PDB file of C-alpha atoms and ligand atoms in Angstrom:
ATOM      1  CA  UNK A 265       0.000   0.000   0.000  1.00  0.00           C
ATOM      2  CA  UNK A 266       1.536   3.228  -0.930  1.00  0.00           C
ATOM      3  CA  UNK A 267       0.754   6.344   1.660  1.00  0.00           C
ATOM      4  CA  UNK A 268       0.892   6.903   5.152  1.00  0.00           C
ATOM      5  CA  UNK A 269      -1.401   5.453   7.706  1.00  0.00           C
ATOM      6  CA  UNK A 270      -3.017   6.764  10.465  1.00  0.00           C
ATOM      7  CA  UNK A 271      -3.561   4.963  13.481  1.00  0.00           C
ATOM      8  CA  UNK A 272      -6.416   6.854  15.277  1.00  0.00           C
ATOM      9  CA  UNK A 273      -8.201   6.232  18.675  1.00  0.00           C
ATOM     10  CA  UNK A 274      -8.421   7.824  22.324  1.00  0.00           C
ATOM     11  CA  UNK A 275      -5.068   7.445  24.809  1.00  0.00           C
ATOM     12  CA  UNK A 276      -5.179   3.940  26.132  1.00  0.00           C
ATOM     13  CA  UNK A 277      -6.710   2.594  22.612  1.00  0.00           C
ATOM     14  CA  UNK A 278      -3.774   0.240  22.358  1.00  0.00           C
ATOM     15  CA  UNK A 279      -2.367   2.145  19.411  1.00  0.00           C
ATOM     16  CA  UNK A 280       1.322   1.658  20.438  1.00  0.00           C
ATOM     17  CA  UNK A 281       1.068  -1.834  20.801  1.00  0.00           C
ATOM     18  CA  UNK A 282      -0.863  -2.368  17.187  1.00  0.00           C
ATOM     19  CA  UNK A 283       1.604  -0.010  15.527  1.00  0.00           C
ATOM     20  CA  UNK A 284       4.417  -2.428  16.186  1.00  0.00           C
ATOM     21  CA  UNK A 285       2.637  -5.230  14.250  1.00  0.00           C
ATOM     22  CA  UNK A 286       1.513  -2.799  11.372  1.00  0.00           C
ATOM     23  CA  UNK A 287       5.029  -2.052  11.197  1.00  0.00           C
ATOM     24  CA  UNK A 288       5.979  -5.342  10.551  1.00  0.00           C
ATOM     25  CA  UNK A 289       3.417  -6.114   7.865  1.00  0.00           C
ATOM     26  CA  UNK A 290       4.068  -2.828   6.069  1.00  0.00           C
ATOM     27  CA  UNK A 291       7.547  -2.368   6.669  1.00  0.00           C
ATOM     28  CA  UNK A 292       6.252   1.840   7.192  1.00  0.00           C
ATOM     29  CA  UNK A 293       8.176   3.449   9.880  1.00  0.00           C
ATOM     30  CA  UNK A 294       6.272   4.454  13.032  1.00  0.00           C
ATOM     31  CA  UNK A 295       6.203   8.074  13.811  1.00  0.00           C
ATOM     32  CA  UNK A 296       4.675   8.146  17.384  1.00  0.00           C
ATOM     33  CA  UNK A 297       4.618  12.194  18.334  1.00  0.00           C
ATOM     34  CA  UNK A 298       3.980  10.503  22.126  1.00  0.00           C
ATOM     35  CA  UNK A 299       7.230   8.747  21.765  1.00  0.00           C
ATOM     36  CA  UNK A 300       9.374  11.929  20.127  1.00  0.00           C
ATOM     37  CA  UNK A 301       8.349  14.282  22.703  1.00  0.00           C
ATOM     38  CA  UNK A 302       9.461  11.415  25.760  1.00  0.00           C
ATOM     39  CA  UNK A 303      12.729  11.610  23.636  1.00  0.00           C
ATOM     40  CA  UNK A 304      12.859  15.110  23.657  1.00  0.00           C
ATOM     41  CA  UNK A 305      12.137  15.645  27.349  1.00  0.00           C
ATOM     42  CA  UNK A 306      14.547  12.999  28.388  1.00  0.00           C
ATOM     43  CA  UNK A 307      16.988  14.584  26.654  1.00  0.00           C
ATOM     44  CA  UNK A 308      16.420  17.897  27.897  1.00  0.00           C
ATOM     45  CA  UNK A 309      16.162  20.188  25.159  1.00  0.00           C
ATOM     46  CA  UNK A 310      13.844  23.143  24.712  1.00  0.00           C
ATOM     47  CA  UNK A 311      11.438  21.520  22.742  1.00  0.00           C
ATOM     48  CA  UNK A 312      11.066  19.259  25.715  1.00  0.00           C
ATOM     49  CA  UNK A 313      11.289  21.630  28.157  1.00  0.00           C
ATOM     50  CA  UNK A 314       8.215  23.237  26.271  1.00  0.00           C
ATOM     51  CA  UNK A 315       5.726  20.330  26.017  1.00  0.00           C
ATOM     52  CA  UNK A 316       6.423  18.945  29.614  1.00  0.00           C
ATOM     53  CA  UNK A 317       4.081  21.317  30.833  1.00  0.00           C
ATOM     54  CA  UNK A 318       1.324  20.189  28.588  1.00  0.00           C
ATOM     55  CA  UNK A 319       2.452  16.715  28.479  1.00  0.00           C
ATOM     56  CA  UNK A 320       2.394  16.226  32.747  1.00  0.00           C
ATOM     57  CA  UNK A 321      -1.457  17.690  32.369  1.00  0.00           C
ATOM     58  CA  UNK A 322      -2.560  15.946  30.316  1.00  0.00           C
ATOM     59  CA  UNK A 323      -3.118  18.511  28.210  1.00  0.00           C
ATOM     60  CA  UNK A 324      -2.282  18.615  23.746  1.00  0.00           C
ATOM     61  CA  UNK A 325       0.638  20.224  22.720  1.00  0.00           C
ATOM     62  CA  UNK A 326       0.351  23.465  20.577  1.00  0.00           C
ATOM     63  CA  UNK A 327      -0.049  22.441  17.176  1.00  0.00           C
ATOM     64  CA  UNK A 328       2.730  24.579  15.826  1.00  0.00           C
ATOM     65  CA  UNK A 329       5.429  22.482  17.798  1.00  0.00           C
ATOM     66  CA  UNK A 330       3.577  19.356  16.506  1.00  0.00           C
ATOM     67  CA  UNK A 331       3.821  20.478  12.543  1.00  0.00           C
ATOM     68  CA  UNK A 332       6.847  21.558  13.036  1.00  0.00           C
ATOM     69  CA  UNK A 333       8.472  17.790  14.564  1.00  0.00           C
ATOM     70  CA  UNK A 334       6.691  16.357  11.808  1.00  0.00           C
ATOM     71  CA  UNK A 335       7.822  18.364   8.911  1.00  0.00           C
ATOM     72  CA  UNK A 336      10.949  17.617  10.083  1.00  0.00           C
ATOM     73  CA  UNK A 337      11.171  13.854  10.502  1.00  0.00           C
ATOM     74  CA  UNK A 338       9.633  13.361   7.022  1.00  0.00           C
ATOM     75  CA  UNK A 339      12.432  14.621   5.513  1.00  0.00           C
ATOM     76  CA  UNK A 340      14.181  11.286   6.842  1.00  0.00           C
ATOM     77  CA  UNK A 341      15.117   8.908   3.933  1.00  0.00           C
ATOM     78  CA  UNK A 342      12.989   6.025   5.721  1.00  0.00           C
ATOM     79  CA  UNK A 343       9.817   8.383   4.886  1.00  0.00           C
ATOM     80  CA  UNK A 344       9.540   8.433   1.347  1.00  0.00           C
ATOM     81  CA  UNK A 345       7.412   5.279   1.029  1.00  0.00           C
ATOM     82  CA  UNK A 346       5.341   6.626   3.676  1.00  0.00           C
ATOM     83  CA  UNK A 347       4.854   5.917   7.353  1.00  0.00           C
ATOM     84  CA  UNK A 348       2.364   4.747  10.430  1.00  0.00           C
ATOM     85  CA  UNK A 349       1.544   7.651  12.168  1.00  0.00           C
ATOM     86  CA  UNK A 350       0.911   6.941  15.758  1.00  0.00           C
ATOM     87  CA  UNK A 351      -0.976   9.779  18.181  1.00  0.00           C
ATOM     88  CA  UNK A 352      -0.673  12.042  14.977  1.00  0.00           C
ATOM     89  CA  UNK A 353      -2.504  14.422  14.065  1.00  0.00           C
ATOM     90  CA  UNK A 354      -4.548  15.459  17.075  1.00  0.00           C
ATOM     91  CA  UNK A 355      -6.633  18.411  15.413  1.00  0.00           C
ATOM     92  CA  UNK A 356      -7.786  19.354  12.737  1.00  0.00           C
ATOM     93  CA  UNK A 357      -5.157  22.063  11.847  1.00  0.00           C
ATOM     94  CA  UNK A 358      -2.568  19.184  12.013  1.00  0.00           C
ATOM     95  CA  UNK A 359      -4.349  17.132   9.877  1.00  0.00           C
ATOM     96  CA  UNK A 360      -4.842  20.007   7.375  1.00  0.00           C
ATOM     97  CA  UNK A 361      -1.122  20.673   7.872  1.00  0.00           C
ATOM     98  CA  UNK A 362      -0.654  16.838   7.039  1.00  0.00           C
ATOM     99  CA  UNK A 363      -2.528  17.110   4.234  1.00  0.00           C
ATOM    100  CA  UNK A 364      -0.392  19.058   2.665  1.00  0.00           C
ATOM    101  CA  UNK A 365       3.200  17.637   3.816  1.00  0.00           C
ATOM    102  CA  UNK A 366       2.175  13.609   2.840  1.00  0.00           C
ATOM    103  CA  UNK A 367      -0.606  11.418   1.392  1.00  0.00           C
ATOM    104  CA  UNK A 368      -2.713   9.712   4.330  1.00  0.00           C
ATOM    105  CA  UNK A 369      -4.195   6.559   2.205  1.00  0.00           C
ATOM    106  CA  UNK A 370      -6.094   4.832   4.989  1.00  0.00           C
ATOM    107  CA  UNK A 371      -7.521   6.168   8.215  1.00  0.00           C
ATOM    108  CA  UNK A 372      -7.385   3.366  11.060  1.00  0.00           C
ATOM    109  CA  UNK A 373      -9.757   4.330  14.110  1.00  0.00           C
ATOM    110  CA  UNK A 374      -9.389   1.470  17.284  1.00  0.00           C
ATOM    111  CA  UNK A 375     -12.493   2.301  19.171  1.00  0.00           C
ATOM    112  CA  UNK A 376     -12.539   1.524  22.853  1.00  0.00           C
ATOM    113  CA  UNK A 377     -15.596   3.298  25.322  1.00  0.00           C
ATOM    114  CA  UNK A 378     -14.095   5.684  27.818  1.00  0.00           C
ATOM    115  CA  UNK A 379     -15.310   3.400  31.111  1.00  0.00           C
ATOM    116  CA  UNK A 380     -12.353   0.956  29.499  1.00  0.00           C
ATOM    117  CA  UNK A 381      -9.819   3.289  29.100  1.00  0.00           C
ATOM    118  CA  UNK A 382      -9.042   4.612  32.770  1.00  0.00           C
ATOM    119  CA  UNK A 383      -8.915   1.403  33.946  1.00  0.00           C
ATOM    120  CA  UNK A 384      -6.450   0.524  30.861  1.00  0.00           C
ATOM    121  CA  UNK A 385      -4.192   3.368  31.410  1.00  0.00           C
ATOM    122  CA  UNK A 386      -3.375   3.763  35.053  1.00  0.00           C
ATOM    123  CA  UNK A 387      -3.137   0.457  35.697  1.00  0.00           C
ATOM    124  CA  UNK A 388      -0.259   0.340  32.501  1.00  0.00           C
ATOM    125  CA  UNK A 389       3.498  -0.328  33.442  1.00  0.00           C
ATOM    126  CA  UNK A 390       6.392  -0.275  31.235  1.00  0.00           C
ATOM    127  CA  UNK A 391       9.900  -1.578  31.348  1.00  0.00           C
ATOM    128  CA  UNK A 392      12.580   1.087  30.822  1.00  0.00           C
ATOM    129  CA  UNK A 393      14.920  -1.646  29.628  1.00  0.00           C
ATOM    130  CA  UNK A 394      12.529  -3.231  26.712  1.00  0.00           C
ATOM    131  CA  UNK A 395      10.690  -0.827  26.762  1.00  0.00           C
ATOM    132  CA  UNK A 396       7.384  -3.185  26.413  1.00  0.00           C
ATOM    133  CA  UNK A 397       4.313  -2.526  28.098  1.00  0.00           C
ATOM    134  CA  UNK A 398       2.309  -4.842  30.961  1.00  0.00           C
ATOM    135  CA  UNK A 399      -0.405  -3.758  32.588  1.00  0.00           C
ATOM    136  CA  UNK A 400      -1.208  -4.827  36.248  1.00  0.00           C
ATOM    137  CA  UNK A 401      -4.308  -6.490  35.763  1.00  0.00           C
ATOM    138  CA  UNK A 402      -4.355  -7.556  32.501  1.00  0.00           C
ATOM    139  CA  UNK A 403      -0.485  -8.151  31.218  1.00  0.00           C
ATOM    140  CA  UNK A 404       1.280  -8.690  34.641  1.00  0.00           C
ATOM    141  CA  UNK A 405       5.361  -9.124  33.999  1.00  0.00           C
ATOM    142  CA  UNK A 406       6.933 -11.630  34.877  1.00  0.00           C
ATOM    143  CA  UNK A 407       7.842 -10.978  38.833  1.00  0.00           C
ATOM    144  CA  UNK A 408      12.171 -10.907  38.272  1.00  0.00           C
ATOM    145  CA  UNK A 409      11.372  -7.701  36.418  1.00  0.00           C
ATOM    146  CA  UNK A 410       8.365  -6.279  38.199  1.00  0.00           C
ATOM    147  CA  UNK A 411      10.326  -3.968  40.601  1.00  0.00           C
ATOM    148  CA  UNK A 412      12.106  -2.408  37.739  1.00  0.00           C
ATOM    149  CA  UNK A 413       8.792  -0.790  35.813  1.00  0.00           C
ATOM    150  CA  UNK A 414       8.086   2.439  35.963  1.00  0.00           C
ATOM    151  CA  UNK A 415       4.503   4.467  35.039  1.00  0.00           C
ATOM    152  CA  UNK A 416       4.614   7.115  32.676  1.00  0.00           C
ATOM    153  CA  UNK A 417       3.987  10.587  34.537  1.00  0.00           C
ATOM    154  CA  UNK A 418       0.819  11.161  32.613  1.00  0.00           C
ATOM    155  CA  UNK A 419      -0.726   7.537  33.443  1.00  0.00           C
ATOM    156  CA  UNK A 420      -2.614   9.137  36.397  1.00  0.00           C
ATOM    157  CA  UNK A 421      -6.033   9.238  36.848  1.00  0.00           C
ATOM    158  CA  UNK A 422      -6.124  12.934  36.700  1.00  0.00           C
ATOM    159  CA  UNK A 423      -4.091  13.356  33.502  1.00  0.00           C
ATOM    160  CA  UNK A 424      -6.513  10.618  32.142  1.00  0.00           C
ATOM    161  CA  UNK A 425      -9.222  12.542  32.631  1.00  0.00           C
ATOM    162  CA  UNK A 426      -7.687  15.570  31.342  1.00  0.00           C
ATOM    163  CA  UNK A 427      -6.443  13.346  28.364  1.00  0.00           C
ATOM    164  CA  UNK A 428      -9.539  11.937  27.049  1.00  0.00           C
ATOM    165  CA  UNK A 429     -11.641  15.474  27.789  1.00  0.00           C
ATOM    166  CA  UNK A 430      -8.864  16.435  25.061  1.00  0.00           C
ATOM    167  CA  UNK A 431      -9.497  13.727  22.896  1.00  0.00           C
ATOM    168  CA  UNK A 432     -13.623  14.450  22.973  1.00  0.00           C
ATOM    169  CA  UNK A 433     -13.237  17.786  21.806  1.00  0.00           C
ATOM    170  CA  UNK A 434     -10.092  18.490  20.178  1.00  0.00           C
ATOM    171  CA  UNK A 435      -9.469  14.634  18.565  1.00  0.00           C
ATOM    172  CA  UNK A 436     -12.700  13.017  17.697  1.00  0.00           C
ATOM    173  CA  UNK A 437     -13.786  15.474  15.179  1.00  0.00           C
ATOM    174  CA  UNK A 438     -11.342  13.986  13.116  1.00  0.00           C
ATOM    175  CA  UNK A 439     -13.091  11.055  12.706  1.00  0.00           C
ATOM    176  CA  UNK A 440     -15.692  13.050  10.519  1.00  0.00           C
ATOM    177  CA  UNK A 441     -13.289  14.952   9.024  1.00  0.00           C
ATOM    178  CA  UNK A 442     -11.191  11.642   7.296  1.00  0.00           C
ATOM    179  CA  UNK A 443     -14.673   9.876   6.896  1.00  0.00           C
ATOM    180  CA  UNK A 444     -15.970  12.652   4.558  1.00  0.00           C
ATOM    181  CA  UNK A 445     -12.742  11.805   2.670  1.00  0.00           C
ATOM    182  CA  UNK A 446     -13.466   8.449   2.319  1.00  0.00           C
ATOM    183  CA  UNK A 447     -10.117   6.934   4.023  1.00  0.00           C
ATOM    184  CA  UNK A 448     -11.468   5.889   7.559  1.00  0.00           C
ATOM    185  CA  UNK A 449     -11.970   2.486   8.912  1.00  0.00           C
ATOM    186  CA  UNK A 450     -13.339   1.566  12.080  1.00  0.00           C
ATOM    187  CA  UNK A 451     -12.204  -1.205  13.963  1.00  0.00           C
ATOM    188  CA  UNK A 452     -13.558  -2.685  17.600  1.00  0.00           C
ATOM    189  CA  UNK A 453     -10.762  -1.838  20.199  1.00  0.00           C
ATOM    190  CA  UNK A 454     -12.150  -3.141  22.984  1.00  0.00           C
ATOM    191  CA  UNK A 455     -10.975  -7.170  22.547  1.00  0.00           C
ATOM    192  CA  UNK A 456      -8.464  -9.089  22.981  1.00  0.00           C
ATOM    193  CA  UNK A 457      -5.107  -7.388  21.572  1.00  0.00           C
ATOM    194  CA  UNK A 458      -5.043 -10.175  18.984  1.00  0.00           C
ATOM    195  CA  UNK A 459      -8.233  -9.919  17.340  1.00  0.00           C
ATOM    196  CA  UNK A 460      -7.706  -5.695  17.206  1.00  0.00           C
ATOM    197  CA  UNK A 461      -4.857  -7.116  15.352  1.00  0.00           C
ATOM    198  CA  UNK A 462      -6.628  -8.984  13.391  1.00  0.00           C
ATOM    199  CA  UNK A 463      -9.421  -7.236  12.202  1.00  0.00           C
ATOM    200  CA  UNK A 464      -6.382  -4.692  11.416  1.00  0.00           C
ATOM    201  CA  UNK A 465      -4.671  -6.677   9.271  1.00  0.00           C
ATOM    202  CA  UNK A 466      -7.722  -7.334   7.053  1.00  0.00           C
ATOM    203  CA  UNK A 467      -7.386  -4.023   6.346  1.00  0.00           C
ATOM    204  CA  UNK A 468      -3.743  -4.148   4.923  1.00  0.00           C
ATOM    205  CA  UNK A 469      -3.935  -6.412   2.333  1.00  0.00           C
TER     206      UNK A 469
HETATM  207  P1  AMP B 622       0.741   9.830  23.630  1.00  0.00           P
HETATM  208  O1  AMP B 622       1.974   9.071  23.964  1.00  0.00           O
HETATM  209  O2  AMP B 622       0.388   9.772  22.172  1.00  0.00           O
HETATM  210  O3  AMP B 622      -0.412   9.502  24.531  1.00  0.00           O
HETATM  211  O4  AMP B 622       1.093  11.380  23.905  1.00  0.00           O
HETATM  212  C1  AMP B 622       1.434  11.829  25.195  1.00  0.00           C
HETATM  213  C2  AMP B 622       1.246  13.339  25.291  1.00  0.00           C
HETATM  214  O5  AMP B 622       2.087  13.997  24.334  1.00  0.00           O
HETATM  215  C3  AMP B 622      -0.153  13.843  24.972  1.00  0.00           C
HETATM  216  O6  AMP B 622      -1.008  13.782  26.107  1.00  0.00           O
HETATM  217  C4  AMP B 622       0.135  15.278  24.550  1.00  0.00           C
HETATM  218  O7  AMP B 622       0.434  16.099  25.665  1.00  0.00           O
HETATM  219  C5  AMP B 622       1.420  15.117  23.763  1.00  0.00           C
HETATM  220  N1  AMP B 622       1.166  14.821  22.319  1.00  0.00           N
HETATM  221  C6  AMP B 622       1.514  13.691  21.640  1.00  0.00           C
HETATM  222  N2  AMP B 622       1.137  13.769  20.352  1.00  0.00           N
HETATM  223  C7  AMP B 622       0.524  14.977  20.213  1.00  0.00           C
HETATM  224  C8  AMP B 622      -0.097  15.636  19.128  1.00  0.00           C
HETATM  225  N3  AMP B 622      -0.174  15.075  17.899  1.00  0.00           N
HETATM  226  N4  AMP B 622      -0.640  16.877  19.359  1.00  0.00           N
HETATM  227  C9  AMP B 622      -0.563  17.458  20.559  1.00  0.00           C
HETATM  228  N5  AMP B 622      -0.006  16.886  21.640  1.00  0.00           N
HETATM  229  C10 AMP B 622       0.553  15.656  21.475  1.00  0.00           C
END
């Protein structure tokens, strides 16, 4: 499939963990804002140092700082037969902006009710030397690792709140906005991890 994809949902949707097997049967690098700005704020530079605030709230990054990461990492090499984006865009005036940067040929939208998703995201866990992701009640690790995880900062049930309040009004429009283009597909997010995966990969062949 030529294009860029979109992986779409609310936080806690499971979109990190489906990207890594969408990136295996596409071979499209994964460009996960989420995961740049961690970068960035680990690394301590001022674009970090600018969406920590928003990031710790739970609250969306301006989009300006959002084009402008993107804009930039598409003019890597590994870009040019397009990529899986992963928590991008957020708005509308980054999808616009995407619009015009790269050619989005399928939409994917991993649908999960909100009454699933708190549960889902502050009971999440990840290890800082694998970086994959358990969750205490449904993906325990394996108990030689377990005092090593660590909960992203965000995970809270505050910042959830905060999170999907963002993703009602800011995010969800989107949904309309792709669908009137003819490029979204829905698919049931609330199952087990490997049927999301595979009603997803009926949609990449
Ligand atoms: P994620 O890992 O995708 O849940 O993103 C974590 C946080 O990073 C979000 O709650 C926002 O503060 C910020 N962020 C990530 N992607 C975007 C985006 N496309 N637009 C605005 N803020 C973003």
């Amino acid at each position: 499939m030529g294009g860029s994809i979109v992986l779409f949902g609310p936080p806690g949707a499971g979109k990190g963990t489906q990207a890594d097997a969408i990136v295996l049967a596409t071979g499209k690098p994964q460009i996960s804002t989420g995961d740049m700005l961690r970068a960035a704020l680990a690394e301590g530079t001022e674009l970090g140092l600018e969406a920590k605030k928003y990031m710790e709230a739970g609250e969306l990054v301006p989009d300006d700082v959002i084009i402008g990461l993107i804009r930039e990492r598409l003019k890597s090499q590994d870009a040019i037969n397009g990529v899986l984006f992963d928590g991008f865009p957020r708005t509308i005036p980054q999808a616009e902006a995407l619009a015009e940067i790269a050619e989005v040929s399928m939409v994917i939208s991993i649908q999960v009710p909100d009454e699933a998703i708190v549960e889902r995201i502050v009971g999440r866990r990840m290890d800082p030397e694998t970086g994959e992701i358990y969750h205490i009640k449904f993906k325990p690790a394996p108990s030689e690792i377990s005092s090593r995880l660590i909960q992203r900062k965000d995970d809270n049930e505050d910042a959830v709140r905060t999170r999907l309040s963002a993703y009602h009004s800011q995010t969800s429009p989107l949904a309309e906005w792709y669908l009137q283009r003819g490029i979204l597909k829905s698919v049931n997010g609330n199952q087990a991890m490997g049927d999301v995966q595979e009603e997803i990969s009926l949609l990449l062949v």
